[in-house]
mmCIF file of C-alpha atoms in Angstrom:
data_model
loop_
_atom_site.group_PDB
_atom_site.id
_atom_site.type_symbol
_atom_site.label_atom_id
_atom_site.label_comp_id
_atom_site.label_asym_id
_atom_site.label_seq_id
_atom_site.Cartn_x
_atom_site.Cartn_y
_atom_site.Cartn_z
ATOM 1 C CA UNK O 1 57.999 -17.642 -96.464
ATOM 2 C CA UNK O 2 60.422 -20.742 -96.703
ATOM 3 C CA UNK O 3 63.534 -18.204 -96.693
ATOM 4 C CA UNK O 4 62.370 -17.252 -93.486
ATOM 5 C CA UNK O 5 62.189 -20.354 -92.004
ATOM 6 C CA UNK O 6 65.660 -20.956 -93.322
ATOM 7 C CA UNK O 7 66.583 -17.344 -91.502
ATOM 8 C CA UNK O 8 65.178 -18.608 -88.469
ATOM 9 C CA UNK O 9 66.950 -22.137 -88.175
ATOM 10 C CA UNK O 10 70.213 -20.068 -89.211
ATOM 11 C CA UNK O 11 69.508 -18.075 -86.366
ATOM 12 C CA UNK O 12 68.875 -20.558 -84.009
ATOM 13 C CA UNK O 13 72.254 -22.663 -85.173
ATOM 14 C CA UNK O 14 74.427 -19.482 -84.672
ATOM 15 C CA UNK O 15 72.958 -18.867 -81.135
ATOM 16 C CA UNK O 16 73.870 -22.239 -80.204
ATOM 17 C CA UNK O 17 77.122 -21.754 -81.594
ATOM 18 C CA UNK O 18 77.702 -18.860 -79.802
ATOM 19 C CA UNK O 19 76.875 -20.497 -76.487
ATOM 20 C CA UNK O 20 78.981 -23.157 -77.088
ATOM 21 C CA UNK O 21 81.868 -21.231 -77.830
ATOM 22 C CA UNK O 22 81.320 -18.994 -74.636
ATOM 23 C CA UNK O 23 80.915 -22.005 -72.499
ATOM 24 C CA UNK O 24 84.163 -23.380 -74.495
ATOM 25 C CA UNK O 25 86.152 -20.092 -73.524
ATOM 26 C CA UNK O 26 85.241 -20.221 -70.256
ATOM 27 C CA UNK O 27 86.405 -23.764 -69.470
ATOM 28 C CA UNK O 28 89.602 -22.604 -71.352
ATOM 29 C CA UNK O 29 90.214 -19.586 -69.023
ATOM 30 C CA UNK O 30 89.098 -22.171 -65.690
ATOM 31 C CA UNK O 31 92.379 -24.107 -67.441
ATOM 32 C CA UNK O 32 94.783 -20.953 -67.481
ATOM 33 C CA UNK O 33 94.321 -20.124 -63.959
ATOM 34 C CA UNK O 34 94.829 -23.767 -62.895
ATOM 35 C CA UNK O 35 97.939 -23.579 -65.201
ATOM 36 C CA UNK O 36 99.084 -20.643 -63.549
ATOM 37 C CA UNK O 37 98.957 -21.336 -60.003
ATOM 38 C CA UNK O 38 98.941 -25.045 -59.464
ATOM 39 C CA UNK O 39 102.122 -26.263 -62.246
ATOM 40 C CA UNK O 40 103.323 -22.762 -62.645
ATOM 41 C CA UNK O 41 103.965 -23.793 -66.574
ATOM 42 C CA UNK O 42 104.067 -21.136 -69.752
ATOM 43 C CA UNK O 43 101.126 -23.097 -71.269
ATOM 44 C CA UNK O 44 98.961 -20.128 -70.451
ATOM 45 C CA UNK O 45 99.855 -17.681 -73.199
ATOM 46 C CA UNK O 46 99.292 -20.450 -76.142
ATOM 47 C CA UNK O 47 95.570 -20.609 -73.944
ATOM 48 C CA UNK O 48 95.109 -17.157 -73.789
ATOM 49 C CA UNK O 49 95.569 -17.051 -77.806
ATOM 50 C CA UNK O 50 92.941 -19.415 -78.298
ATOM 51 C CA UNK O 51 90.622 -17.956 -76.057
ATOM 52 C CA UNK O 52 90.882 -14.782 -78.042
ATOM 53 C CA UNK O 53 90.501 -16.577 -81.189
ATOM 54 C CA UNK O 54 87.101 -18.124 -79.711
ATOM 55 C CA UNK O 55 85.635 -15.197 -78.097
ATOM 56 C CA UNK O 56 86.033 -12.992 -81.931
ATOM 57 C CA UNK O 57 84.063 -15.683 -83.460
ATOM 58 C CA UNK O 58 81.525 -15.602 -81.144
ATOM 59 C CA UNK O 59 81.605 -11.713 -81.188
ATOM 60 C CA UNK O 60 81.387 -12.349 -84.925
ATOM 61 C CA UNK O 61 78.396 -14.871 -84.736
ATOM 62 C CA UNK O 62 76.551 -11.973 -82.578
ATOM 63 C CA UNK O 63 76.941 -9.309 -85.022
ATOM 64 C CA UNK O 64 75.774 -11.767 -87.582
ATOM 65 C CA UNK O 65 72.680 -12.695 -85.499
ATOM 66 C CA UNK O 66 71.875 -9.064 -84.989
ATOM 67 C CA UNK O 67 72.002 -8.267 -88.631
ATOM 68 C CA UNK O 68 69.873 -11.474 -89.568
ATOM 69 C CA UNK O 69 67.264 -10.812 -86.675
ATOM 70 C CA UNK O 70 66.883 -7.300 -88.101
ATOM 71 C CA UNK O 71 66.111 -8.368 -91.488
ATOM 72 C CA UNK O 72 63.739 -10.935 -90.080
ATOM 73 C CA UNK O 73 61.688 -8.042 -88.365
ATOM 74 C CA UNK O 74 61.640 -5.868 -91.883
ATOM 75 C CA UNK O 75 60.341 -8.866 -93.677
#
């Protein structure tokens, strides 16, 4: 029973992390748009790499969440 509670806490944390990563990538995308059209800089290429890394990490977290939810339902 204690392991179920730990798993539920871990699921809640990963959901929060995923939401935080998605919000952060949204803000960074807004920064890309601003840097492209307002300042005409090449910094957007670095931001695209960071945004991609954030979205990949978020997708990994979603896969882990789905796996743990399935495990929690089985128990």
